[in-house]
């Protein structure tokens, strides 16, 4: 990051981002009083632009600009944030540096265009050109800050089962920090999540990118189930694969017998990837071992995005359900206090995803089956066999008013006439 910052500072000194003795800019030709940070106000009524560059900024603001960002500019009379009469501000250098390092957070730097801004600054000829750079840099700053702090997408727009609504940063708060903070670089560094889980993902992402650059993971051929103490020609390949992912040191095992440290390495691999920890390399473990490093990188990038959707601080005590792992953990003061397996929905009955404050917990609840499931799945089974649900320990079906209707009474009913949702008795469902 420092190399990029030094580079754009050199370009600025040469007149690409700021001024030069040969390049005509709006600041060369027009004396523009730039408000001091203490004088700039980000709230209040619209202030008419007092300078040519301010008027140019007003004129180039796109109609689709974020409403909060528009109000920020209106309240300060459209005075620039990133430009002074001497060229680009230090804050502009810092934000371009942050854009260039977006890859550290599984974001694409090209989406924010740090190099494009340098090219545009080099080619700028008039107030309109500089105003366009100013406005676009503000738009990209708001966009980057939103992406790196709370995610690129709104979760429920890609899946209605994702009932998560990230807390998006507001333009007035971001630009107030831009105006008032004494260390804008540190402020930019504070925008990404600072939680241990996110930082671990970020570190692992860097490590796996390095592994990918060094050739990735070796694929293990299919074969019979491999159990401890078996001799198999695939064992050296298995060893190589586990060494590549740092589950084993090369000197810890030799030969073609699957034993010792190699078995323990497989168990650690299984535990890390949420598999049954038995040291046996069956279908599931072999498939996990043969996931390509590029697929692992995509998983990490997606998990970083998903983690950004969640609150930065989950509280001292919280419950976290890992749907993919089908496991629940209760965390207190940063330590896992309790774990238990959970049952999750199938793709067509997906378990809702949400984050909220828990007020109470009901143990062994009376499990209410949605009306759609009771009519589309249970009723046809009961019409064919009155005892179809007996193995599921369903006590009965509850009417909406609370009366119990036993399963044998449903056999003659038709879907269109079913006036109540099904509700099995206490149990797993």
CSV table of C-alpha atoms in Angstrom, one decimal:
chain,number,residue,atom,x,y,z
A,1,UNK,CA,0.0,0.0,0.0
A,2,UNK,CA,2.8,2.4,0.8
A,3,UNK,CA,4.3,1.9,-2.7
A,4,UNK,CA,1.0,2.9,-4.3
A,5,UNK,CA,0.8,6.0,-2.0
A,6,UNK,CA,4.3,7.1,-2.8
A,7,UNK,CA,3.7,6.6,-6.5
A,8,UNK,CA,0.6,8.8,-6.6
A,9,UNK,CA,2.4,11.4,-4.5
A,10,UNK,CA,5.1,11.5,-7.1
A,11,UNK,CA,2.5,11.8,-9.8
A,12,UNK,CA,0.9,14.6,-7.9
A,13,UNK,CA,4.1,16.4,-7.6
A,14,UNK,CA,4.6,16.1,-11.3
A,15,UNK,CA,1.2,17.6,-12.0
A,16,UNK,CA,-1.0,14.5,-12.6
A,17,UNK,CA,-3.2,14.8,-9.5
A,18,UNK,CA,-2.4,18.3,-8.5
A,19,UNK,CA,-0.7,21.2,-10.3
A,20,UNK,CA,2.3,21.7,-12.5
A,21,UNK,CA,3.9,24.6,-14.2
A,22,UNK,CA,2.8,23.4,-17.6
A,23,UNK,CA,-0.7,21.9,-17.1
A,24,UNK,CA,-3.7,24.1,-17.2
A,25,UNK,CA,-6.2,23.4,-14.3
A,26,UNK,CA,-9.1,25.3,-12.8
A,27,UNK,CA,-6.8,26.2,-9.9
A,28,UNK,CA,-4.2,27.7,-12.2
A,29,UNK,CA,-6.6,30.2,-13.7
A,30,UNK,CA,-9.1,30.9,-11.0
A,31,UNK,CA,-8.3,32.0,-7.5
A,32,UNK,CA,-10.7,29.9,-5.4
A,33,UNK,CA,-11.1,30.4,-1.7
A,34,UNK,CA,-11.4,26.9,-0.1
A,35,UNK,CA,-13.3,26.7,3.2
A,36,UNK,CA,-11.4,25.5,6.2
A,37,UNK,CA,-12.6,22.2,7.8
A,38,UNK,CA,-13.9,24.2,10.8
A,39,UNK,CA,-15.9,26.4,8.5
A,40,UNK,CA,-17.5,23.7,6.5
A,41,UNK,CA,-20.9,22.6,7.6
A,42,UNK,CA,-22.4,19.3,6.5
A,43,UNK,CA,-25.9,20.0,7.8
A,44,UNK,CA,-28.4,22.8,7.3
A,45,UNK,CA,-30.0,24.7,4.4
A,46,UNK,CA,-28.8,24.7,0.9
A,47,UNK,CA,-25.9,27.2,0.5
A,48,UNK,CA,-25.5,28.8,-3.0
A,49,UNK,CA,-22.1,28.1,-4.6
A,50,UNK,CA,-19.7,31.0,-4.2
A,51,UNK,CA,-16.9,30.0,-6.6
A,52,UNK,CA,-16.6,28.7,-10.1
A,53,UNK,CA,-15.5,25.3,-9.0
A,54,UNK,CA,-18.4,25.1,-6.6
A,55,UNK,CA,-20.8,26.0,-9.4
A,56,UNK,CA,-19.2,23.4,-11.6
A,57,UNK,CA,-19.6,20.8,-8.8
A,58,UNK,CA,-23.3,21.7,-8.5
A,59,UNK,CA,-23.8,21.3,-12.3
A,60,UNK,CA,-22.1,17.9,-12.6
A,61,UNK,CA,-23.9,16.3,-9.7
A,62,UNK,CA,-25.8,13.4,-11.3
A,63,UNK,CA,-29.5,13.2,-10.8
A,64,UNK,CA,-29.1,9.6,-9.4
A,65,UNK,CA,-26.6,10.7,-6.7
A,66,UNK,CA,-27.1,9.4,-3.2
A,67,UNK,CA,-29.6,11.8,-1.5
A,68,UNK,CA,-27.4,12.1,1.6
A,69,UNK,CA,-24.3,12.9,-0.4
A,70,UNK,CA,-26.3,15.6,-2.3
A,71,UNK,CA,-27.4,17.2,1.0
A,72,UNK,CA,-23.8,17.2,2.2
A,73,UNK,CA,-22.7,19.2,-0.9
A,74,UNK,CA,-25.7,21.5,-0.7
A,75,UNK,CA,-25.0,22.4,2.9
A,76,UNK,CA,-21.4,23.4,2.2
A,77,UNK,CA,-22.2,25.4,-0.9
A,78,UNK,CA,-20.8,22.7,-3.2
A,79,UNK,CA,-17.2,23.4,-2.0
A,80,UNK,CA,-14.9,20.5,-2.8
A,81,UNK,CA,-13.7,18.0,-0.3
A,82,UNK,CA,-10.8,16.5,-2.2
A,83,UNK,CA,-9.3,19.6,-4.0
A,84,UNK,CA,-7.7,22.8,-2.9
A,85,UNK,CA,-6.1,25.6,-4.9
A,86,UNK,CA,-2.8,23.7,-4.6
A,87,UNK,CA,-4.2,20.4,-6.0
A,88,UNK,CA,-5.4,17.2,-4.4
A,89,UNK,CA,-5.7,16.9,-0.7
A,90,UNK,CA,-3.8,14.4,1.4
A,91,UNK,CA,-7.1,12.8,2.1
A,92,UNK,CA,-7.5,12.1,-1.6
A,93,UNK,CA,-4.2,10.3,-1.6
A,94,UNK,CA,-5.3,8.2,1.4
A,95,UNK,CA,-8.7,7.2,-0.1
A,96,UNK,CA,-7.0,6.2,-3.4
A,97,UNK,CA,-4.6,4.1,-1.4
A,98,UNK,CA,-7.6,2.4,0.3
A,99,UNK,CA,-9.2,1.7,-3.1
A,100,UNK,CA,-6.0,0.1,-4.3
A,101,UNK,CA,-5.9,-2.2,-1.3
A,102,UNK,CA,-9.5,-3.3,-1.5
A,103,UNK,CA,-8.4,-6.7,-2.6
A,104,UNK,CA,-7.3,-7.3,1.0
A,105,UNK,CA,-11.0,-7.4,1.9
A,106,UNK,CA,-12.0,-9.6,-1.1
A,107,UNK,CA,-13.2,-6.5,-3.0
A,108,UNK,CA,-12.1,-5.6,-6.6
A,109,UNK,CA,-10.0,-2.4,-6.7
A,110,UNK,CA,-11.1,-1.8,-10.3
A,111,UNK,CA,-14.7,-1.2,-9.0
A,112,UNK,CA,-13.4,2.0,-7.4
A,113,UNK,CA,-11.0,3.1,-10.1
A,114,UNK,CA,-7.9,4.4,-8.3
A,115,UNK,CA,-5.8,4.4,-11.4
A,116,UNK,CA,-8.6,5.9,-13.5
A,117,UNK,CA,-8.7,8.9,-11.2
A,118,UNK,CA,-5.0,9.4,-11.8
A,119,UNK,CA,-5.4,9.3,-15.5
A,120,UNK,CA,-8.4,11.7,-15.4
A,121,UNK,CA,-6.4,14.1,-13.2
A,122,UNK,CA,-3.6,14.1,-15.7
A,123,UNK,CA,-5.9,14.9,-18.5
A,124,UNK,CA,-8.1,17.5,-16.7
A,125,UNK,CA,-8.3,20.9,-18.5
A,126,UNK,CA,-11.0,23.0,-16.9
A,127,UNK,CA,-13.2,23.4,-13.9
A,128,UNK,CA,-15.8,21.0,-15.2
A,129,UNK,CA,-13.1,18.2,-15.5
A,130,UNK,CA,-12.0,18.8,-11.9
A,131,UNK,CA,-15.5,19.0,-10.6
A,132,UNK,CA,-16.3,15.7,-12.2
A,133,UNK,CA,-13.3,14.1,-10.6
A,134,UNK,CA,-14.3,15.6,-7.2
A,135,UNK,CA,-17.9,14.3,-7.4
A,136,UNK,CA,-16.9,10.9,-8.7
A,137,UNK,CA,-14.3,10.5,-6.0
A,138,UNK,CA,-17.0,11.3,-3.3
A,139,UNK,CA,-19.3,8.8,-4.9
A,140,UNK,CA,-16.7,6.1,-4.9
A,141,UNK,CA,-15.6,6.9,-1.3
A,142,UNK,CA,-19.2,6.4,-0.2
A,143,UNK,CA,-19.5,3.2,-2.2
A,144,UNK,CA,-16.2,1.8,-0.9
A,145,UNK,CA,-17.0,2.7,2.7
A,146,UNK,CA,-20.4,0.9,2.3
A,147,UNK,CA,-18.9,-2.2,0.7
A,148,UNK,CA,-16.0,-2.6,3.1
A,149,UNK,CA,-18.1,-2.0,6.2
A,150,UNK,CA,-21.4,-3.6,5.5
A,151,UNK,CA,-21.2,-5.6,2.2
A,152,UNK,CA,-21.7,-5.1,-1.5
A,153,UNK,CA,-25.3,-6.3,-1.7
A,154,UNK,CA,-28.5,-6.1,0.3
A,155,UNK,CA,-28.9,-9.7,1.4
A,156,UNK,CA,-32.7,-10.0,1.1
A,157,UNK,CA,-32.5,-8.8,-2.6
A,158,UNK,CA,-30.6,-12.0,-3.5
A,159,UNK,CA,-32.5,-14.3,-1.3
A,160,UNK,CA,-35.8,-13.5,0.5
A,161,UNK,CA,-34.8,-16.0,3.3
A,162,UNK,CA,-31.9,-13.7,4.3
A,163,UNK,CA,-33.7,-11.4,6.8
A,164,UNK,CA,-30.5,-9.4,7.5
A,165,UNK,CA,-30.4,-5.7,7.1
A,166,UNK,CA,-26.8,-4.3,7.4
A,167,UNK,CA,-26.3,-1.0,9.1
A,168,UNK,CA,-25.1,1.1,6.1
A,169,UNK,CA,-22.8,4.1,6.8
A,170,UNK,CA,-24.4,7.5,6.2
A,171,UNK,CA,-22.9,10.1,3.9
A,172,UNK,CA,-23.1,12.8,6.5
A,173,UNK,CA,-21.1,10.8,9.0
A,174,UNK,CA,-18.5,9.7,6.5
A,175,UNK,CA,-17.9,13.2,5.2
A,176,UNK,CA,-18.0,14.7,8.7
A,177,UNK,CA,-15.1,12.3,9.6
A,178,UNK,CA,-13.3,13.4,6.4
A,179,UNK,CA,-13.6,17.0,7.5
A,180,UNK,CA,-12.8,16.7,11.2
A,181,UNK,CA,-10.6,13.6,11.8
A,182,UNK,CA,-7.0,14.3,12.4
A,183,UNK,CA,-5.9,10.9,11.0
A,184,UNK,CA,-8.0,10.1,8.0
A,185,UNK,CA,-5.8,7.1,7.1
A,186,UNK,CA,-6.6,5.6,10.5
A,187,UNK,CA,-10.3,6.3,9.9
A,188,UNK,CA,-10.2,4.4,6.6
A,189,UNK,CA,-8.5,1.5,8.3
A,190,UNK,CA,-11.3,1.4,10.9
A,191,UNK,CA,-14.1,1.0,8.3
A,192,UNK,CA,-13.7,-2.8,7.8
A,193,UNK,CA,-14.9,-5.1,10.5
A,194,UNK,CA,-12.4,-5.5,13.4
A,195,UNK,CA,-13.9,-8.8,14.8
A,196,UNK,CA,-11.7,-11.8,15.4
A,197,UNK,CA,-13.6,-14.0,12.9
A,198,UNK,CA,-13.3,-11.4,10.1
A,199,UNK,CA,-9.6,-10.8,10.7
A,200,UNK,CA,-9.0,-14.6,10.7
A,201,UNK,CA,-10.7,-14.9,7.3
A,202,UNK,CA,-8.7,-12.0,6.0
A,203,UNK,CA,-5.4,-13.6,7.1
A,204,UNK,CA,-6.5,-17.0,5.7
A,205,UNK,CA,-7.4,-15.3,2.4
A,206,UNK,CA,-3.9,-13.9,2.1
A,207,UNK,CA,-2.4,-17.3,2.9
A,208,UNK,CA,-4.5,-19.2,0.4
A,209,UNK,CA,-3.8,-16.6,-2.3
A,210,UNK,CA,-0.1,-17.3,-1.7
A,211,UNK,CA,-0.7,-21.0,-1.9
A,212,UNK,CA,-2.6,-20.6,-5.2
A,213,UNK,CA,0.3,-18.6,-6.6
A,214,UNK,CA,2.6,-21.5,-5.6
A,215,UNK,CA,0.5,-24.1,-7.5
A,216,UNK,CA,-2.5,-24.8,-5.3
A,217,UNK,CA,-3.5,-28.2,-4.0
A,218,UNK,CA,-2.7,-31.7,-5.3
A,219,UNK,CA,-5.7,-33.8,-6.3
A,220,UNK,CA,-6.0,-37.2,-4.6
A,221,UNK,CA,-7.1,-40.1,-6.9
A,222,UNK,CA,-10.3,-42.0,-6.1
A,223,UNK,CA,-10.0,-45.4,-4.6
A,224,UNK,CA,-11.2,-47.6,-1.8
A,225,UNK,CA,-12.0,-46.1,1.6
A,226,UNK,CA,-8.7,-45.5,3.4
A,227,UNK,CA,-8.5,-46.4,7.0
A,228,UNK,CA,-5.7,-46.1,9.5
A,229,UNK,CA,-2.9,-48.7,9.1
A,230,UNK,CA,-3.8,-49.5,5.5
A,231,UNK,CA,-1.1,-49.4,2.9
A,232,UNK,CA,-2.1,-47.5,-0.2
A,233,UNK,CA,-0.1,-45.9,-3.1
A,234,UNK,CA,-2.1,-42.7,-2.6
A,235,UNK,CA,-0.6,-42.1,0.8
A,236,UNK,CA,2.3,-40.0,-0.4
A,237,UNK,CA,-0.1,-37.9,-2.4
A,238,UNK,CA,-2.3,-37.5,0.7
A,239,UNK,CA,0.7,-36.4,2.7
A,240,UNK,CA,1.6,-33.8,0.0
A,241,UNK,CA,-1.9,-32.5,0.0
A,242,UNK,CA,-2.0,-32.0,3.8
A,243,UNK,CA,1.4,-30.4,3.8
A,244,UNK,CA,0.2,-27.9,1.3
A,245,UNK,CA,-2.6,-26.8,3.6
A,246,UNK,CA,-0.4,-26.8,6.7
A,247,UNK,CA,-2.1,-29.7,8.5
A,248,UNK,CA,1.2,-31.6,8.4
A,249,UNK,CA,5.0,-31.1,8.3
A,250,UNK,CA,6.8,-33.0,5.6
A,251,UNK,CA,9.2,-34.6,8.1
A,252,UNK,CA,6.3,-36.0,10.2
A,253,UNK,CA,5.5,-38.9,7.9
A,254,UNK,CA,7.1,-41.1,5.3
A,255,UNK,CA,6.2,-44.3,3.3
A,256,UNK,CA,2.9,-45.6,2.0
A,257,UNK,CA,1.3,-46.7,5.3
A,258,UNK,CA,-1.6,-44.5,6.5
A,259,UNK,CA,-0.7,-44.1,10.1
A,260,UNK,CA,0.7,-41.9,12.9
A,261,UNK,CA,0.9,-38.2,12.3
A,262,UNK,CA,-0.8,-38.5,8.9
A,263,UNK,CA,-4.0,-39.9,10.5
A,264,UNK,CA,-3.9,-37.1,13.1
A,265,UNK,CA,-3.5,-34.5,10.3
A,266,UNK,CA,-6.6,-36.0,8.5
A,267,UNK,CA,-8.6,-35.7,11.8
A,268,UNK,CA,-7.6,-32.1,12.1
A,269,UNK,CA,-8.6,-31.5,8.5
A,270,UNK,CA,-11.9,-33.2,9.1
A,271,UNK,CA,-12.5,-31.1,12.2
A,272,UNK,CA,-11.6,-27.8,10.5
A,273,UNK,CA,-14.0,-28.6,7.6
A,274,UNK,CA,-16.9,-29.7,9.7
A,275,UNK,CA,-16.6,-33.4,8.8
A,276,UNK,CA,-17.0,-36.4,11.0
A,277,UNK,CA,-13.7,-36.8,12.9
A,278,UNK,CA,-12.8,-40.4,12.5
A,279,UNK,CA,-9.5,-40.4,10.5
A,280,UNK,CA,-11.2,-42.4,7.7
A,281,UNK,CA,-11.0,-41.1,4.2
A,282,UNK,CA,-14.3,-41.9,2.7
A,283,UNK,CA,-16.4,-40.1,0.1
A,284,UNK,CA,-17.0,-36.9,2.0
A,285,UNK,CA,-13.4,-36.4,3.2
A,286,UNK,CA,-12.0,-37.2,-0.2
A,287,UNK,CA,-14.3,-34.7,-1.8
A,288,UNK,CA,-13.3,-32.0,0.7
A,289,UNK,CA,-9.6,-32.8,0.1
A,290,UNK,CA,-10.1,-32.4,-3.6
A,291,UNK,CA,-11.9,-29.0,-3.5
A,292,UNK,CA,-9.7,-26.7,-5.6
A,293,UNK,CA,-7.9,-23.8,-4.0
A,294,UNK,CA,-9.8,-21.5,-6.3
A,295,UNK,CA,-13.0,-22.8,-4.9
A,296,UNK,CA,-11.7,-22.3,-1.3
A,297,UNK,CA,-10.8,-18.7,-2.2
A,298,UNK,CA,-14.3,-18.1,-3.4
A,299,UNK,CA,-15.7,-19.5,-0.2
A,300,UNK,CA,-13.5,-17.2,1.9
A,301,UNK,CA,-14.4,-14.2,-0.2
A,302,UNK,CA,-18.1,-15.0,0.1
A,303,UNK,CA,-17.8,-15.6,3.9
A,304,UNK,CA,-16.1,-12.2,4.3
A,305,UNK,CA,-19.0,-10.6,2.5
A,306,UNK,CA,-21.6,-12.5,4.6
A,307,UNK,CA,-19.7,-11.5,7.8
A,308,UNK,CA,-19.9,-7.9,6.8
A,309,UNK,CA,-23.7,-8.2,6.7
A,310,UNK,CA,-23.7,-9.0,10.4
A,311,UNK,CA,-23.3,-6.5,13.3
A,312,UNK,CA,-19.7,-5.6,14.1
A,313,UNK,CA,-20.4,-6.3,17.8
A,314,UNK,CA,-22.6,-9.4,18.5
A,315,UNK,CA,-22.5,-8.7,22.2
A,316,UNK,CA,-20.8,-10.4,25.2
A,317,UNK,CA,-23.3,-13.3,24.9
A,318,UNK,CA,-24.8,-14.5,21.6
A,319,UNK,CA,-26.1,-17.6,19.8
A,320,UNK,CA,-24.6,-18.4,16.4
A,321,UNK,CA,-26.1,-21.0,14.1
A,322,UNK,CA,-23.8,-22.3,11.3
A,323,UNK,CA,-26.4,-23.6,8.8
A,324,UNK,CA,-23.8,-25.3,6.6
A,325,UNK,CA,-22.3,-27.1,9.6
A,326,UNK,CA,-25.7,-27.8,11.1
A,327,UNK,CA,-24.4,-26.6,14.5
A,328,UNK,CA,-25.2,-24.1,17.1
A,329,UNK,CA,-22.9,-22.5,19.5
A,330,UNK,CA,-23.4,-20.2,22.5
A,331,UNK,CA,-20.6,-17.7,23.0
A,332,UNK,CA,-19.9,-15.8,26.2
A,333,UNK,CA,-17.1,-13.3,26.5
A,334,UNK,CA,-15.5,-14.5,23.3
A,335,UNK,CA,-15.4,-18.2,24.3
A,336,UNK,CA,-17.7,-21.0,23.1
A,337,UNK,CA,-19.7,-22.0,26.1
A,338,UNK,CA,-22.0,-24.6,24.6
A,339,UNK,CA,-22.5,-26.4,21.2
A,340,UNK,CA,-25.3,-28.6,19.9
A,341,UNK,CA,-26.3,-30.0,16.5
A,342,UNK,CA,-29.3,-28.4,14.8
A,343,UNK,CA,-31.7,-29.4,12.0
A,344,UNK,CA,-31.8,-27.1,9.1
A,345,UNK,CA,-34.3,-26.9,6.2
A,346,UNK,CA,-33.9,-28.3,2.7
A,347,UNK,CA,-33.4,-25.9,-0.2
A,348,UNK,CA,-37.2,-25.9,-0.9
A,349,UNK,CA,-37.9,-25.2,2.8
A,350,UNK,CA,-34.9,-23.1,3.6
A,351,UNK,CA,-34.2,-22.1,7.2
A,352,UNK,CA,-34.5,-18.3,7.5
A,353,UNK,CA,-31.4,-16.3,8.2
A,354,UNK,CA,-31.6,-13.4,10.5
A,355,UNK,CA,-29.7,-11.4,13.2
A,356,UNK,CA,-31.7,-9.9,16.1
A,357,UNK,CA,-31.8,-9.4,19.9
A,358,UNK,CA,-33.0,-12.5,21.6
A,359,UNK,CA,-35.5,-11.8,24.4
A,360,UNK,CA,-36.4,-15.4,25.5
A,361,UNK,CA,-35.8,-19.1,24.6
A,362,UNK,CA,-38.5,-21.7,24.4
A,363,UNK,CA,-37.3,-25.2,25.2
A,364,UNK,CA,-39.0,-28.1,23.4
A,365,UNK,CA,-41.6,-25.9,21.7
A,366,UNK,CA,-44.9,-27.0,20.2
A,367,UNK,CA,-43.7,-27.1,16.6
A,368,UNK,CA,-46.2,-25.4,14.2
A,369,UNK,CA,-46.2,-26.6,10.7
A,370,UNK,CA,-46.9,-23.9,8.1
A,371,UNK,CA,-50.2,-24.2,6.2
A,372,UNK,CA,-48.5,-24.7,2.9
A,373,UNK,CA,-46.6,-27.7,4.2
A,374,UNK,CA,-49.6,-29.2,5.9
A,375,UNK,CA,-51.7,-29.0,2.8
A,376,UNK,CA,-49.1,-29.9,0.2
A,377,UNK,CA,-47.2,-32.6,2.0
A,378,UNK,CA,-49.0,-33.9,5.1
A,379,UNK,CA,-52.6,-34.0,3.8
A,380,UNK,CA,-51.9,-36.2,0.7
A,381,UNK,CA,-49.9,-38.7,2.9
A,382,UNK,CA,-52.8,-38.8,5.5
A,383,UNK,CA,-55.4,-39.3,2.8
A,384,UNK,CA,-53.5,-42.3,1.6
A,385,UNK,CA,-52.6,-43.6,5.1
A,386,UNK,CA,-54.0,-42.3,8.3
A,387,UNK,CA,-50.9,-43.5,10.2
A,388,UNK,CA,-48.4,-41.9,7.7
A,389,UNK,CA,-47.1,-39.5,10.3
A,390,UNK,CA,-47.0,-41.8,13.3
A,391,UNK,CA,-43.3,-42.3,13.0
A,392,UNK,CA,-42.7,-38.6,13.3
A,393,UNK,CA,-44.4,-38.4,16.7
A,394,UNK,CA,-47.0,-35.9,15.6
A,395,UNK,CA,-49.6,-35.7,18.4
A,396,UNK,CA,-52.3,-34.0,16.3
A,397,UNK,CA,-53.2,-31.1,14.1
A,398,UNK,CA,-54.3,-27.8,15.6
A,399,UNK,CA,-57.0,-25.6,14.2
A,400,UNK,CA,-56.3,-21.9,14.1
A,401,UNK,CA,-58.5,-21.5,17.1
A,402,UNK,CA,-56.5,-24.0,19.1
A,403,UNK,CA,-58.7,-27.2,19.0
A,404,UNK,CA,-57.0,-30.5,18.3
A,405,UNK,CA,-58.0,-32.6,15.2
A,406,UNK,CA,-56.6,-36.1,15.1
A,407,UNK,CA,-54.9,-37.4,12.0
A,408,UNK,CA,-57.6,-39.9,11.2
A,409,UNK,CA,-60.1,-37.1,10.8
A,410,UNK,CA,-58.1,-35.6,8.0
A,411,UNK,CA,-58.2,-38.6,5.7
A,412,UNK,CA,-61.4,-37.5,4.0
A,413,UNK,CA,-60.5,-33.9,3.7
A,414,UNK,CA,-59.4,-32.1,0.5
A,415,UNK,CA,-56.7,-29.5,0.3
A,416,UNK,CA,-59.1,-26.7,-0.6
A,417,UNK,CA,-61.2,-27.4,2.5
A,418,UNK,CA,-58.4,-27.7,5.0
A,419,UNK,CA,-59.2,-24.9,7.5
A,420,UNK,CA,-56.2,-25.2,9.8
A,421,UNK,CA,-52.4,-25.5,9.9
A,422,UNK,CA,-50.8,-28.7,11.0
A,423,UNK,CA,-48.9,-28.7,14.3
A,424,UNK,CA,-47.0,-31.7,15.5
A,425,UNK,CA,-46.4,-32.3,19.2
A,426,UNK,CA,-43.2,-31.6,21.0
A,427,UNK,CA,-40.2,-33.2,19.4
A,428,UNK,CA,-37.8,-32.7,16.5
A,429,UNK,CA,-40.5,-32.4,13.8
